[in-house]
Coordinates of C-alpha atoms in Angstrom, one line a residue:
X1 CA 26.4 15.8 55.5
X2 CA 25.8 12.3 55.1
X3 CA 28.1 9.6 54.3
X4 CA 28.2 8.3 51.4
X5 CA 28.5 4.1 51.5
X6 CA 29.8 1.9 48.4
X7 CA 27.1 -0.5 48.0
X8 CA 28.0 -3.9 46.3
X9 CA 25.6 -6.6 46.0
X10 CA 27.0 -10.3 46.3
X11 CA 23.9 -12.0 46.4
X12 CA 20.5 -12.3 45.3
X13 CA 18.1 -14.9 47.1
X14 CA 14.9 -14.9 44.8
X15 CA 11.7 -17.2 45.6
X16 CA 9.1 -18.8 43.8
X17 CA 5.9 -20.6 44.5
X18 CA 4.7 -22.6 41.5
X19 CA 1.5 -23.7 43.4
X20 CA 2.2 -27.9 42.0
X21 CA 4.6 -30.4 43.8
X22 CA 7.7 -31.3 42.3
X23 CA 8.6 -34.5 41.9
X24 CA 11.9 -34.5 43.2
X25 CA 12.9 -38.3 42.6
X26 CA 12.6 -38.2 39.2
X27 CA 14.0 -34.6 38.5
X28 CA 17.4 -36.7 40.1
X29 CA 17.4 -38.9 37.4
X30 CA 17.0 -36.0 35.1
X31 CA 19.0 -33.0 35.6
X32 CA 22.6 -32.9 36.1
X33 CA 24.4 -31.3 38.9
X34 CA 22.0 -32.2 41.0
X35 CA 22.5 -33.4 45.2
X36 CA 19.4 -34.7 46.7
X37 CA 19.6 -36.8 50.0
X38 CA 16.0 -36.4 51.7
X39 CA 17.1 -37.8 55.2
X40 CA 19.7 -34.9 55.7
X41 CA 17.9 -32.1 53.8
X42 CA 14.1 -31.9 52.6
X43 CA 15.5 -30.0 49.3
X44 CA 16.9 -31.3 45.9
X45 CA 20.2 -29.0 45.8
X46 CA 20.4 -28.1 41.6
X47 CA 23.8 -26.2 40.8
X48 CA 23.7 -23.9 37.3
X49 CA 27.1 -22.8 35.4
X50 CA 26.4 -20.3 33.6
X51 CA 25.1 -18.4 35.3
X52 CA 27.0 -19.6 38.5
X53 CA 23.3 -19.7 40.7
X54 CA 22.5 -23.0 43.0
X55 CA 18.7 -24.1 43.2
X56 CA 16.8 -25.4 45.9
X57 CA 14.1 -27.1 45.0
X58 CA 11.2 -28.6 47.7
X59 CA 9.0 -31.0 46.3
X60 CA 6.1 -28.5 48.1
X61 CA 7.0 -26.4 44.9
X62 CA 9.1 -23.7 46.1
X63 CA 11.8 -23.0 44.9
X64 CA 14.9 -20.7 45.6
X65 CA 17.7 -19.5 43.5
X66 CA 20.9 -17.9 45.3
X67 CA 24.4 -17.0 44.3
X68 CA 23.3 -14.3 41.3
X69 CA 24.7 -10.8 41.6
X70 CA 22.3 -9.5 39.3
X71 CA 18.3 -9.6 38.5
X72 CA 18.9 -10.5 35.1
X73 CA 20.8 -13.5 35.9
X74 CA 18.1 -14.9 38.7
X75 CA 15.2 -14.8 35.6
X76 CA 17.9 -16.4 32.9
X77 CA 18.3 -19.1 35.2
X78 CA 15.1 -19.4 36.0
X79 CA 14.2 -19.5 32.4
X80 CA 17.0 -21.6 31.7
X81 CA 15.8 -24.0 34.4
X82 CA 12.0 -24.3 33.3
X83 CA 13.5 -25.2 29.9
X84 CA 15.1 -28.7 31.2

């Protein structure tokens, strides 16, 4: 018989490629919460509340999302952060 494991999830890492560059510079300026220092990291770090989900943004225009536990709070967020 197999054994049965208790799954949790702790966090999603979702991706997106909008297929424009971002222009990171003036997004600083812009949203709050965010950390951007080019010369240590190539990615504008965005951090959301609610829900509790951190964004990195490339000027490429990827971005990820990570921290959500569930689906639905990786597309409010995203949602939430094409809104601003």
């Amino acid at each position: 018989m197999a054994k049965k494991f208790d799954i949790k999830v702790e966090n999603i890492v979702a991706s997106v490629a909008l297929g424009i560059r971002i222009p990171l510079e003036s997004l600083v300026h812009h949203l709050e919460g965010t950390e951007y220092e080019p010369e240590q990291f190539p990615g504008l770090v965005y951090r959301m509340k609610d829900p509790k989900v951190a964004f990195l943004l490339f000027s490429s225009g990827k971005i990820v999302c990570t921290g959500a536990r569930k689906v639905e709070d990786v597309e409010f967020a995203v949602k939430a952060l094409s809104k601003k």
